[in-house]
mmCIF file of C-alpha atoms in Angstrom:
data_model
loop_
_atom_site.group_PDB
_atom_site.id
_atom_site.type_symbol
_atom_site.label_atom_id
_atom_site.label_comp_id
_atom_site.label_asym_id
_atom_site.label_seq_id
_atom_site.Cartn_x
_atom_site.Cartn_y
_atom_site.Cartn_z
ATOM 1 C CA UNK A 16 126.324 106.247 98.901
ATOM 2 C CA UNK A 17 123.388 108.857 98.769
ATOM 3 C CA UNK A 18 121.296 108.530 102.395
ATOM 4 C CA UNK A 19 118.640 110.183 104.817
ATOM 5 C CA UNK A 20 118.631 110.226 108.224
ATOM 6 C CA UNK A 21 115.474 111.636 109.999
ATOM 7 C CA UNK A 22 114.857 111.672 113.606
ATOM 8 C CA UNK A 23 113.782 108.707 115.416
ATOM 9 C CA UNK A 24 110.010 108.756 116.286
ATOM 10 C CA UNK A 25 107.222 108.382 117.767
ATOM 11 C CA UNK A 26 106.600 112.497 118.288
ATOM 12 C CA UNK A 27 103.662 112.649 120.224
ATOM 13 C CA UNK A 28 101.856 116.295 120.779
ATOM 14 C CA UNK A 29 99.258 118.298 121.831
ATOM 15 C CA UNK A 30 96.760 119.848 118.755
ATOM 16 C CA UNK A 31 98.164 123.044 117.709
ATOM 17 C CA UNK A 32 101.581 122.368 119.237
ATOM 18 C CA UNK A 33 104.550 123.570 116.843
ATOM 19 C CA UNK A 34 106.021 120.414 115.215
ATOM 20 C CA UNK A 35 109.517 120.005 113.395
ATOM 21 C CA UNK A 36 111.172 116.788 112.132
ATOM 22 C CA UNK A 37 114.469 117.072 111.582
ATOM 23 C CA UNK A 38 116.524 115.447 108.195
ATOM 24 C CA UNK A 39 119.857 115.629 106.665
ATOM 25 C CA UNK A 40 121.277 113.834 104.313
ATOM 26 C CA UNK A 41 124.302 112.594 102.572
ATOM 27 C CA UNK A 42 124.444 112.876 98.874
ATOM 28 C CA UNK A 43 126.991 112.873 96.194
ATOM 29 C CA UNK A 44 125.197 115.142 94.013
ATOM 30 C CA UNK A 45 122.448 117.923 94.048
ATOM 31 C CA UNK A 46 119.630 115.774 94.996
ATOM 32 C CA UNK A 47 115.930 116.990 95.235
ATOM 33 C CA UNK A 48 114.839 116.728 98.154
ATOM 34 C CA UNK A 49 111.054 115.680 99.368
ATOM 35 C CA UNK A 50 108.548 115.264 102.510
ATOM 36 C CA UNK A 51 105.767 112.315 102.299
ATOM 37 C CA UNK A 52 103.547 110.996 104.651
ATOM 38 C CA UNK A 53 102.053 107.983 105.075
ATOM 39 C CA UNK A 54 98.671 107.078 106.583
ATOM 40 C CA UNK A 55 97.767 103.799 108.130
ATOM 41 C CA UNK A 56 97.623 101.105 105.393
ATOM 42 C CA UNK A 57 98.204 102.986 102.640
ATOM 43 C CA UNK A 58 100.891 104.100 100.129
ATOM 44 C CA UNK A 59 102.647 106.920 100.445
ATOM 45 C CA UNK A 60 101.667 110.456 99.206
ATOM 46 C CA UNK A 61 103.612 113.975 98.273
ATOM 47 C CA UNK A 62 103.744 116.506 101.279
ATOM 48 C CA UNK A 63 106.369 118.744 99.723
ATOM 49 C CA UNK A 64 109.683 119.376 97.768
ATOM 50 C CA UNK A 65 112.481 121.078 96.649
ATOM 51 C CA UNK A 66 114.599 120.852 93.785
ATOM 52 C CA UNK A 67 116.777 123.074 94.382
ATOM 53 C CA UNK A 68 118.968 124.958 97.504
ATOM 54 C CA UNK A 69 117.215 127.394 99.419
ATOM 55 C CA UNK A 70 114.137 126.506 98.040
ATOM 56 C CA UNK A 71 111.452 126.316 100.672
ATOM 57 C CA UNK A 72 108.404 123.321 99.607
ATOM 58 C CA UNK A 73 105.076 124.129 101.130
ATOM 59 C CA UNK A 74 102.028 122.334 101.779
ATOM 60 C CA UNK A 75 99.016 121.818 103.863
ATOM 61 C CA UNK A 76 100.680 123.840 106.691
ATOM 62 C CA UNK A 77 103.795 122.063 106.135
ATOM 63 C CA UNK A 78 106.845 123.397 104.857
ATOM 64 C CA UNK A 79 110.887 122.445 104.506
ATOM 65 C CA UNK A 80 113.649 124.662 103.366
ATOM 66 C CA UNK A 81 116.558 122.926 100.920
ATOM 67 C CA UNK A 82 119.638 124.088 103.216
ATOM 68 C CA UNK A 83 122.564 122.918 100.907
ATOM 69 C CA UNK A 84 125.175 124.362 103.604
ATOM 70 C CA UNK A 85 123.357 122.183 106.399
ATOM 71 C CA UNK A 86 122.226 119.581 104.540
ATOM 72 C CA UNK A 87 119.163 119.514 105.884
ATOM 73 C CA UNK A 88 115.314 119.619 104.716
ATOM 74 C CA UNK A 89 113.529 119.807 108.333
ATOM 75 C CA UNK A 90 110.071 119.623 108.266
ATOM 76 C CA UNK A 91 107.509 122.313 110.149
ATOM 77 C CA UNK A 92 104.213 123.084 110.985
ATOM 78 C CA UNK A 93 103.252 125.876 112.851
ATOM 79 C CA UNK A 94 99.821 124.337 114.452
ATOM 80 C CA UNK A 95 99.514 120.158 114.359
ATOM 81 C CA UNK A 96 96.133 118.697 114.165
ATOM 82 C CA UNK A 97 94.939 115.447 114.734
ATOM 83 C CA UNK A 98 94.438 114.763 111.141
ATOM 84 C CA UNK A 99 98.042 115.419 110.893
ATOM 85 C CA UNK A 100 98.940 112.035 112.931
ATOM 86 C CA UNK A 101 100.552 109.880 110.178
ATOM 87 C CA UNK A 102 104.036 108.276 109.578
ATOM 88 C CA UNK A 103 106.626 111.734 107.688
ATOM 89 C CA UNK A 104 109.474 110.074 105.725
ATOM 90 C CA UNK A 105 111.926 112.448 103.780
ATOM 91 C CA UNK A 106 113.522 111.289 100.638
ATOM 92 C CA UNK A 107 115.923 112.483 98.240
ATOM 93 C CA UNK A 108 116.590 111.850 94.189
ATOM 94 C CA UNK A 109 118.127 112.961 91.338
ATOM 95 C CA UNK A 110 116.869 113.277 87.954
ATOM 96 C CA UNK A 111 116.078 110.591 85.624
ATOM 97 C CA UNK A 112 115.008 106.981 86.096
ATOM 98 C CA UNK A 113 116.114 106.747 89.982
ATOM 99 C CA UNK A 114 114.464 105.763 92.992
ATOM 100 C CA UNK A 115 113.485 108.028 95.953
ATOM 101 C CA UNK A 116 116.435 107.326 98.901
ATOM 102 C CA UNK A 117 114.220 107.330 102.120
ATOM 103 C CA UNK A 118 114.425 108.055 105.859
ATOM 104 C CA UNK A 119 113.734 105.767 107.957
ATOM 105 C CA UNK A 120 110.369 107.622 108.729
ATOM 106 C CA UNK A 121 109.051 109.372 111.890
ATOM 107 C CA UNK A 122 105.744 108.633 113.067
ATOM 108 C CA UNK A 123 103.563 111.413 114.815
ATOM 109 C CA UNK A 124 100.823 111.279 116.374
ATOM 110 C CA UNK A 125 98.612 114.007 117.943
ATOM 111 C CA UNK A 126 96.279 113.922 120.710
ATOM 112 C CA UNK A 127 93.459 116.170 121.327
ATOM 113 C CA UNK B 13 96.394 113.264 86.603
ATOM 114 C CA UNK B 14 99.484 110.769 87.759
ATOM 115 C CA UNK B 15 97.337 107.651 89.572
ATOM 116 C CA UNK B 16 99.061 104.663 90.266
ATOM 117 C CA UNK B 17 96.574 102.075 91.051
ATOM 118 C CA UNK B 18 98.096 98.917 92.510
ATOM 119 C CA UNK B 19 95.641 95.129 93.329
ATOM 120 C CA UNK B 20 95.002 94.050 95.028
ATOM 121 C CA UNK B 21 94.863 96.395 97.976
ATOM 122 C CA UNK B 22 95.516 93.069 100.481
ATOM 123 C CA UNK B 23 95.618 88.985 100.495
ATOM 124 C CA UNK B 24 95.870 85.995 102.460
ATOM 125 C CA UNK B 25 97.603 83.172 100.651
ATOM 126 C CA UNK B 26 98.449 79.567 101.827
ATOM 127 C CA UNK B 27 102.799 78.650 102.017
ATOM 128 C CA UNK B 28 103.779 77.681 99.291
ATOM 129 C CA UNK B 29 101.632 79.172 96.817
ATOM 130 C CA UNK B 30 102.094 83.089 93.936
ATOM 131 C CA UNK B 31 100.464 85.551 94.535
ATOM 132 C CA UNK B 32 100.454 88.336 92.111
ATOM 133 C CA UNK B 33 100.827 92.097 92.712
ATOM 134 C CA UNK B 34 99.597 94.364 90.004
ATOM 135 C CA UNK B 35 100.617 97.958 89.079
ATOM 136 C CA UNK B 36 98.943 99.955 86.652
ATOM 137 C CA UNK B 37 99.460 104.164 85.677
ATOM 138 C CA UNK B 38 95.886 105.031 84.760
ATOM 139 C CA UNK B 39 96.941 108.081 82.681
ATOM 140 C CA UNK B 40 100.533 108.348 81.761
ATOM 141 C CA UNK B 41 103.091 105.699 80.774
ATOM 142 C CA UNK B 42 105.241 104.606 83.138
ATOM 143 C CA UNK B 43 108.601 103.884 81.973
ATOM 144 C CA UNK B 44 110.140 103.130 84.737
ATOM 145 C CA UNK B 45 108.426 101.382 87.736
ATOM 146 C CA UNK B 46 109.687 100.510 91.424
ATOM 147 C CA UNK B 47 109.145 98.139 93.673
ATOM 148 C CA UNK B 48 109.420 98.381 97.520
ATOM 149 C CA UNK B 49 108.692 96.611 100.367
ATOM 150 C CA UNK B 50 107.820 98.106 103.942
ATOM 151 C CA UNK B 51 108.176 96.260 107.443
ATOM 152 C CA UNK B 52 105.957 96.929 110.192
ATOM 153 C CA UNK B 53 107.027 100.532 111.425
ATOM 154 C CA UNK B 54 109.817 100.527 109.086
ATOM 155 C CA UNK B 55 110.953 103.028 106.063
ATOM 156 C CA UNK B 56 110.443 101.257 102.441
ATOM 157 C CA UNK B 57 112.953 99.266 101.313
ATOM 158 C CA UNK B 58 113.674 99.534 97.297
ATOM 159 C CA UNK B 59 113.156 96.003 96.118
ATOM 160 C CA UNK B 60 113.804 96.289 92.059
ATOM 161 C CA UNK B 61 113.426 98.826 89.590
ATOM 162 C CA UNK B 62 111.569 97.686 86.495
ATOM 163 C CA UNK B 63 111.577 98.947 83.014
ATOM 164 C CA UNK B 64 109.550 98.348 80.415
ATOM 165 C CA UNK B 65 110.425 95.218 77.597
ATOM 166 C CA UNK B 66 113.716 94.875 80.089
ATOM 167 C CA UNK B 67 114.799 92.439 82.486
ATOM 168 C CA UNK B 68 114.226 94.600 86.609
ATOM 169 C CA UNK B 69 116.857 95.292 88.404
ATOM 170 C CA UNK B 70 117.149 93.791 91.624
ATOM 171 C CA UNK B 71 118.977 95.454 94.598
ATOM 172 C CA UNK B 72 121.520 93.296 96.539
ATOM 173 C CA UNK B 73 120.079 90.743 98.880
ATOM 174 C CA UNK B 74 116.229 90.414 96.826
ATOM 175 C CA UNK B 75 116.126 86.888 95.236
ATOM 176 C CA UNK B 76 114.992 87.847 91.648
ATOM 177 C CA UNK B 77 113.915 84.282 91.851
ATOM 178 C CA UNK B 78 111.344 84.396 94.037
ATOM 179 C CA UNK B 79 110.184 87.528 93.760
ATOM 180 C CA UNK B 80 109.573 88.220 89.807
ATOM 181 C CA UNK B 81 108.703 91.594 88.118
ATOM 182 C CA UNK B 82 107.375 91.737 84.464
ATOM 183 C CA UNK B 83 106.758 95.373 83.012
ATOM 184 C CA UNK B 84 105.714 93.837 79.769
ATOM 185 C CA UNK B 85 104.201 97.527 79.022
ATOM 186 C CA UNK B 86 103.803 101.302 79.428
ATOM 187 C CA UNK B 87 101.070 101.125 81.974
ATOM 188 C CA UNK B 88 101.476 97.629 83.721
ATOM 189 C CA UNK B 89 103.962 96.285 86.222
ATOM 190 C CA UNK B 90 103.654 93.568 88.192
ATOM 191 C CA UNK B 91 105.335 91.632 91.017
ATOM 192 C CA UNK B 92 104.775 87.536 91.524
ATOM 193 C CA UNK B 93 105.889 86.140 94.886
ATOM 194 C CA UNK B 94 106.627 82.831 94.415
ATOM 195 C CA UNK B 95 106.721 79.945 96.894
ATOM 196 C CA UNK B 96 105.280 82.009 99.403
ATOM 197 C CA UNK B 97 106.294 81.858 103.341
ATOM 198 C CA UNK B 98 105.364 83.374 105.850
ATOM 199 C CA UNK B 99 108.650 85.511 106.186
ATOM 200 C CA UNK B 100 107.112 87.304 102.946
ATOM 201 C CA UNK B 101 104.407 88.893 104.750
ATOM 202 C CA UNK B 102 104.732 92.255 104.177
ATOM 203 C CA UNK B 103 103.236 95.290 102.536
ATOM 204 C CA UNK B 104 104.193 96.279 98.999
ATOM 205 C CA UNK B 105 104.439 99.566 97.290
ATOM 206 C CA UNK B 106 105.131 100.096 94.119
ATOM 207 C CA UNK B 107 105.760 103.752 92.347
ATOM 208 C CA UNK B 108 105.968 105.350 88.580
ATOM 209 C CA UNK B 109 108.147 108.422 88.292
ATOM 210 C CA UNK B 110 106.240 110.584 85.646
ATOM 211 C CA UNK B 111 108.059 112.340 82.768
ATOM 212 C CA UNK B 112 106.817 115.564 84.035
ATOM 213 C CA UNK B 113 109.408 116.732 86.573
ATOM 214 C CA UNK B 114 106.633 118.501 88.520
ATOM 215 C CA UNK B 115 104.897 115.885 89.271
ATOM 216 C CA UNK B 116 107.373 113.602 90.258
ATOM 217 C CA UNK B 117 106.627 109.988 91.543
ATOM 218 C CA UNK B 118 103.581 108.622 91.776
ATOM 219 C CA UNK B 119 102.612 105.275 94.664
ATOM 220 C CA UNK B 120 100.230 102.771 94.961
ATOM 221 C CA UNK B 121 98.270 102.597 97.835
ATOM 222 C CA UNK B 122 100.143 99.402 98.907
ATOM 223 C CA UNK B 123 98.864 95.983 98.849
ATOM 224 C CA UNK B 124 98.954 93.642 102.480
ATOM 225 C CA UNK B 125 101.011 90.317 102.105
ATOM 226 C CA UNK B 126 99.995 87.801 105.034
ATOM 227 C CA UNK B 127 101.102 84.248 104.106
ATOM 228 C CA UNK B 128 99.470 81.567 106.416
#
């Protein structure tokens, strides 16, 4: 079946270090792919997507190219704040009435 | 446009008794609602998908029997645990995809499950 792997967490770094979180995934399809973060004790909101390969999502500072020949959606930011520290979980779907596959989530955190 | 509210936001319930878990979509119908359920420092785990004036659709291993989701309409979704223990504590999201395609899904801001 369709899944996400993301690196394993916690990332801790400076403010304004460069940050990337890598993902792949497996899918059997063309799957859109997506970024969301997570603050503490809440849901989960919309960082970025892409629907399509070689489409690069961007956001906030963020952004994640669709690499169909990689599969891969890595997340990057050229200059972290503190505001940024949060828990990043990539997901992919397909179109339709389907739920969001999801990483396992990285959690960052940045220190001033 | 696209909010999700879910209620409540947390509780603190006794073993053995329901609580309730209610999703609304505050200006779009939501066809199609999903439940998840996150573990400390965990990813979300997809519960059941629920459509509206249908039965959900529980993923392997989630006792439809204890944890029951009515979508009785466009803009209301809701999840009873039943029985409660305190291996249900947890924190529940639930999400709406929307029919536009740009705007994708939409999630509640989670609500807090401690059973005592």
């Amino acid at each position: 079946g369709d899944s996400v792997t993301q690196m394993e967490g916690p990332v801790t770094l400076s403010e304004e270090a460069f940050l990337t979180i890598n993902c792949t995934y497996t899918a059997t399809g063309y799957p859109s792919l997506f970024w969301y973060v997570q603050y503490p004790g809440e849901g989960l909101q919309l960082l970025l997507k892409a629907t399509k390969a070689d489409d690069k999502g961007s956001n906030k500072g963020f952004e994640a190219t669709y690499r169909k020949e990689t599969t891969s959606f890595h997340l990057e930011k050229g200059s972290v704040q503190v505001s940024d520290s949060a828990v990043y979980f990539c997901a992919l779907s397909y179109s339709g009435n389907t739920p969001l596959v999801f990483g396992k989530g990285t959690r960052l955190s940045v220190i001033a | 446009g696209a909010v999700v509210s879910q209620h409540p936001s947390w509780v603190i319930c006794k073993s053995g008794t329901s609580v309730k878990i209610e999703c609304r979509s505050l200006d779009f119908q939501a066809t199609t609602m999903f439940w998840y359920r996150q573990f400390p420092k965990q990813s979300l785990m997809l519960m059941a998908t629920s459509n509206e004036g249908s039965k959900a659709t529980y993923e392997q291993g989630v006792e439809k029997d204890k944890f029951l989701i009515n979508h009785a309409s466009l803009t209301l979704s809701t999840l009873t645990v039943t029985s409660a223990h305190p291996e249900d504590s947890s924190f529940y999201i639930c999400s709406a995809r929307h029919g536009d395609r740009a705007v994708g899904y939409t999630f509640g801001s989670g609500t807090r499950l401690t059973v005592v």
